[in-house]
Amino acid sequence: MKKIKISKHLASYHEANRYFDIFRGEEPLLVKQEHIKNVRSTALAIAEFQHADVDKYFLSICAEHHDDGRVNQFELIGKFWDTMVTHNVLGIDRIDRFLINSGNEEIDESIQILRDVILYHGRSQLANLSFESKKYVDLITAADTFENACSCVSYLVKEVETDAKGYIAADPSADQKFVSDFVFEHFSTGEMFDKMKYCTTYAEYVLFAATLATSCIKKYNEVAKVALSQPGYGYESIILGYKDVFEKTLSPEMAKKAFEILSSML
């Protein structure tokens, strides 16, 4: 395993931007605090599951800071919508400003990898990453996707009457509990799809979010099963959170079918 030497400037940034200090105050920030904590533990669990050749301590630092730009995003627009300004870019601006103010004159390997994680998690296809950066970006992306599958139960029901995190129905007058065979099949098999292309109702958007869970179970098996069975975001377990979400946003028949499929995977 290659150890990543953490520069004094990165160590200073880490100390000044601990997630439990910067995600404080309003409820959305506290929910994000729980998300960060879970991404960190999930990234380490996936790395263990995959026998990944990474520095576990440095991986935990990358996980802790991957969403730092969300703090700036919330300050700017009061919500976590990347359709208006991306948290990736805001996160780079945040760390770069800190490094400049600290008198950092050189981007060493530890800072470069963290910058890559902040900018490219969830969209690594946009970058030509180094071998070392790709390992950390991929692990944080996997953990973030997985944790989003858990944390989405905290906002799906609340946003039924809103433009859910940038989702806009193709036909606002449509029956918002309608689910196409295409969307239900992908949810059932854990095969991800383009929500902006195939979701035309809110129910389909909910099942897109739930497909994050089924796809993670498919990829990470026991790691995913354990996480979805744990309490979180105000629910006795994440799986029961999905039951609540399904019952409030899908038709009774579809809610029953969706929960049976998800719970049968655990």
XYZ file of C-alpha atoms in Angstrom:
266
model
C 0.000 0.000 0.000
C 1.347 3.401 -0.954
C 1.259 5.884 1.906
C 0.272 9.424 0.934
C 2.409 12.042 2.632
C 0.090 14.761 3.884
C 1.548 18.234 3.469
C 1.441 20.745 6.341
C -0.902 22.927 4.280
C -3.363 20.085 3.757
C -3.103 19.182 7.450
C -3.964 22.814 8.281
C -6.921 22.795 5.876
C -8.172 19.549 7.402
C -7.965 20.962 10.917
C -9.733 24.205 9.963
C -12.558 22.508 8.013
C -13.679 19.526 10.069
C -17.119 18.459 8.838
C -18.705 18.704 12.291
C -17.577 22.330 12.501
C -18.489 23.615 9.038
C -21.831 21.797 8.654
C -23.615 23.414 11.595
C -26.747 25.452 12.164
C -29.804 24.823 9.998
C -31.295 21.363 9.537
C -30.065 20.858 5.931
C -26.488 21.425 7.102
C -26.924 18.971 9.974
C -28.310 16.356 7.570
C -25.276 16.958 5.355
C -23.056 16.474 8.418
C -24.544 13.007 8.877
C -24.030 12.340 5.160
C -20.320 13.240 5.370
C -19.784 11.019 8.406
C -21.449 8.109 6.629
C -19.531 8.626 3.375
C -16.308 8.392 5.350
C -17.237 5.097 7.018
C -18.701 3.726 3.772
C -15.584 4.595 1.758
C -13.457 2.699 4.261
C -15.864 -0.258 4.210
C -15.842 -0.411 0.390
C -12.048 -0.130 0.319
C -11.888 -3.077 2.714
C -14.455 -5.031 0.681
C -12.498 -4.439 -2.540
C -9.052 -4.900 -0.916
C -8.211 -1.512 -2.427
C -4.574 -0.444 -2.459
C -5.106 2.937 -0.788
C -3.927 4.827 2.276
C -6.928 4.416 4.609
C -6.179 7.513 6.690
C -5.820 9.695 3.605
C -8.998 8.135 2.170
C -10.871 9.231 5.304
C -9.589 12.794 4.793
C -10.757 12.772 1.165
C -14.179 11.493 2.244
C -14.493 14.138 4.928
C -13.785 17.008 2.539
C -15.359 15.852 -0.730
C -18.490 17.967 -0.123
C -16.945 21.051 1.498
C -18.305 23.139 -1.385
C -21.827 22.387 -0.133
C -21.198 24.854 2.703
C -20.533 27.646 0.211
C -23.441 26.487 -1.958
C -25.863 26.686 0.962
C -24.579 30.154 1.855
C -25.162 31.311 -1.734
C -28.542 29.799 -2.602
C -29.888 28.229 0.587
C -30.068 24.698 -0.842
C -27.955 21.930 -2.331
C -28.831 22.180 -6.023
C -26.034 21.706 -8.542
C -28.283 22.907 -11.346
C -27.516 26.471 -10.274
C -23.875 26.282 -9.145
C -21.949 23.043 -8.577
C -20.546 22.175 -5.191
C -17.528 20.628 -6.956
C -16.360 23.988 -8.307
C -17.215 25.773 -5.059
C -15.207 23.176 -3.145
C -12.132 23.814 -5.308
C -12.528 27.546 -4.769
C -12.775 26.982 -1.007
C -9.599 24.923 -0.698
C -7.646 27.083 -3.157
C -8.493 30.263 -1.238
C -7.354 28.619 1.984
C -4.081 27.463 0.443
C -3.368 30.892 -1.060
C -4.052 32.590 2.266
C -1.750 30.056 3.923
C 1.088 30.961 1.590
C 1.162 27.603 -0.154
C 3.399 27.795 -3.212
C 3.230 24.213 -4.383
C 0.524 21.648 -5.090
C 1.965 18.408 -3.728
C 0.511 14.932 -4.319
C -1.788 14.968 -1.283
C -3.342 18.317 -2.253
C -3.645 17.329 -5.920
C -5.478 14.103 -5.099
C -7.849 15.883 -2.721
C -8.523 18.586 -5.338
C -9.302 15.813 -7.860
C -11.667 14.151 -5.380
C -13.481 17.426 -4.709
C -13.778 18.367 -8.384
C -14.416 14.977 -9.982
C -16.288 12.776 -7.506
C -19.417 11.655 -9.292
C -18.072 12.733 -12.674
C -14.662 11.099 -13.114
C -15.489 10.525 -16.793
C -14.792 14.229 -17.308
C -11.152 13.992 -16.233
C -7.865 12.461 -17.279
C -6.840 11.444 -13.775
C -3.535 10.066 -12.552
C -3.493 6.435 -11.396
C -3.384 7.464 -7.713
C -6.103 10.118 -8.023
C -8.435 7.731 -9.849
C -8.306 5.219 -6.995
C -9.465 7.809 -4.475
C -11.965 9.511 -6.780
C -13.567 6.156 -7.628
C -13.851 5.107 -3.984
C -15.346 8.419 -2.870
C -17.741 8.365 -5.838
C -18.880 4.854 -4.891
C -19.315 5.755 -1.222
C -21.085 9.011 -2.066
C -23.499 7.275 -4.437
C -24.139 4.600 -1.848
C -24.717 7.118 0.948
C -26.991 9.171 -1.312
C -29.092 6.021 -1.585
C -29.496 6.202 2.189
C -29.713 9.949 2.747
C -32.320 10.532 0.034
C -35.007 9.252 2.403
C -34.482 12.476 4.359
C -35.584 14.742 1.527
C -37.755 12.804 -0.943
C -41.007 13.165 0.988
C -40.284 16.779 1.962
C -39.852 17.765 -1.669
C -42.999 16.211 -3.128
C -44.419 19.697 -3.622
C -41.142 21.221 -4.855
C -38.679 20.926 -7.701
C -36.811 18.050 -6.076
C -33.097 18.869 -6.218
C -33.419 20.190 -9.738
C -35.800 17.506 -11.052
C -38.454 18.948 -13.354
C -41.294 16.791 -14.661
C -41.479 16.655 -18.467
C -45.236 17.133 -18.152
C -46.184 18.901 -14.890
C -49.859 18.053 -15.463
C -49.167 14.299 -15.587
C -50.237 11.849 -12.889
C -47.246 12.195 -10.552
C -47.733 8.638 -9.229
C -47.359 7.038 -12.663
C -44.306 4.757 -13.131
C -43.259 3.435 -16.535
C -42.208 -0.186 -17.069
C -38.734 1.070 -18.036
C -38.166 2.874 -14.736
C -39.595 0.058 -12.612
C -37.499 -2.557 -14.416
C -34.304 -0.589 -13.852
C -35.161 -0.103 -10.185
C -35.830 -3.837 -9.871
C -32.522 -4.858 -11.457
C -30.336 -2.103 -10.027
C -29.390 -0.752 -13.441
C -28.884 3.030 -13.301
C -30.439 5.309 -15.913
C -30.606 8.995 -16.867
C -33.232 10.584 -14.597
C -33.550 13.706 -16.734
C -34.273 11.590 -19.810
C -36.580 8.951 -18.371
C -38.287 10.438 -15.302
C -41.493 12.198 -16.285
C -43.282 12.038 -12.912
C -42.283 12.478 -9.296
C -42.884 8.771 -8.597
C -40.332 7.925 -11.267
C -37.864 10.341 -9.700
C -38.369 8.552 -6.356
C -37.683 5.188 -7.974
C -34.592 6.643 -9.630
C -33.360 7.536 -6.142
C -34.248 4.045 -4.934
C -32.288 2.586 -7.866
C -29.195 4.009 -6.179
C -29.964 1.561 -3.371
C -30.653 -1.484 -5.559
C -27.567 -0.816 -7.697
C -25.397 -0.510 -4.576
C -26.747 -3.779 -3.187
C -25.900 -5.377 -6.530
C -22.324 -4.025 -6.454
C -21.390 -4.167 -2.781
C -23.600 -6.888 -1.358
C -23.087 -7.216 2.406
C -21.645 -3.712 2.772
C -24.839 -2.259 1.273
C -27.138 -4.617 3.145
C -25.652 -3.640 6.497
C -25.880 0.107 5.758
C -29.498 -0.045 4.596
C -30.430 -1.984 7.731
C -28.883 0.621 10.041
C -30.817 3.531 11.609
C -30.387 6.960 10.110
C -32.031 10.251 9.085
C -34.761 9.845 11.690
C -35.721 6.297 10.740
C -35.296 3.054 12.671
C -33.582 1.754 9.535
C -32.969 3.163 6.063
C -35.073 0.386 4.558
C -38.031 1.522 6.695
C -37.304 5.046 5.497
C -37.871 3.811 1.959
C -41.116 2.161 3.021
C -42.340 5.527 4.304
C -41.197 7.317 1.132
C -42.848 4.747 -1.142
C -46.154 4.877 0.745
C -46.275 8.677 0.560
C -45.216 9.138 -3.065
C -46.274 6.026 -5.022
C -49.653 4.420 -5.627
C -50.542 1.826 -2.921
C -49.948 -1.061 -5.331
C -46.632 0.312 -6.596
C -45.470 1.167 -3.059
C -46.099 -2.420 -1.960
C -44.272 -3.894 -4.976
C -41.317 -1.524 -4.674
C -40.806 -2.199 -0.971
C -41.084 -5.970 -1.462
C -38.375 -5.836 -4.148
C -36.022 -3.659 -2.087
C -36.490 -5.549 1.174
C -36.090 -8.947 -0.561
C -32.548 -7.939 -1.538
C -31.459 -7.522 2.097
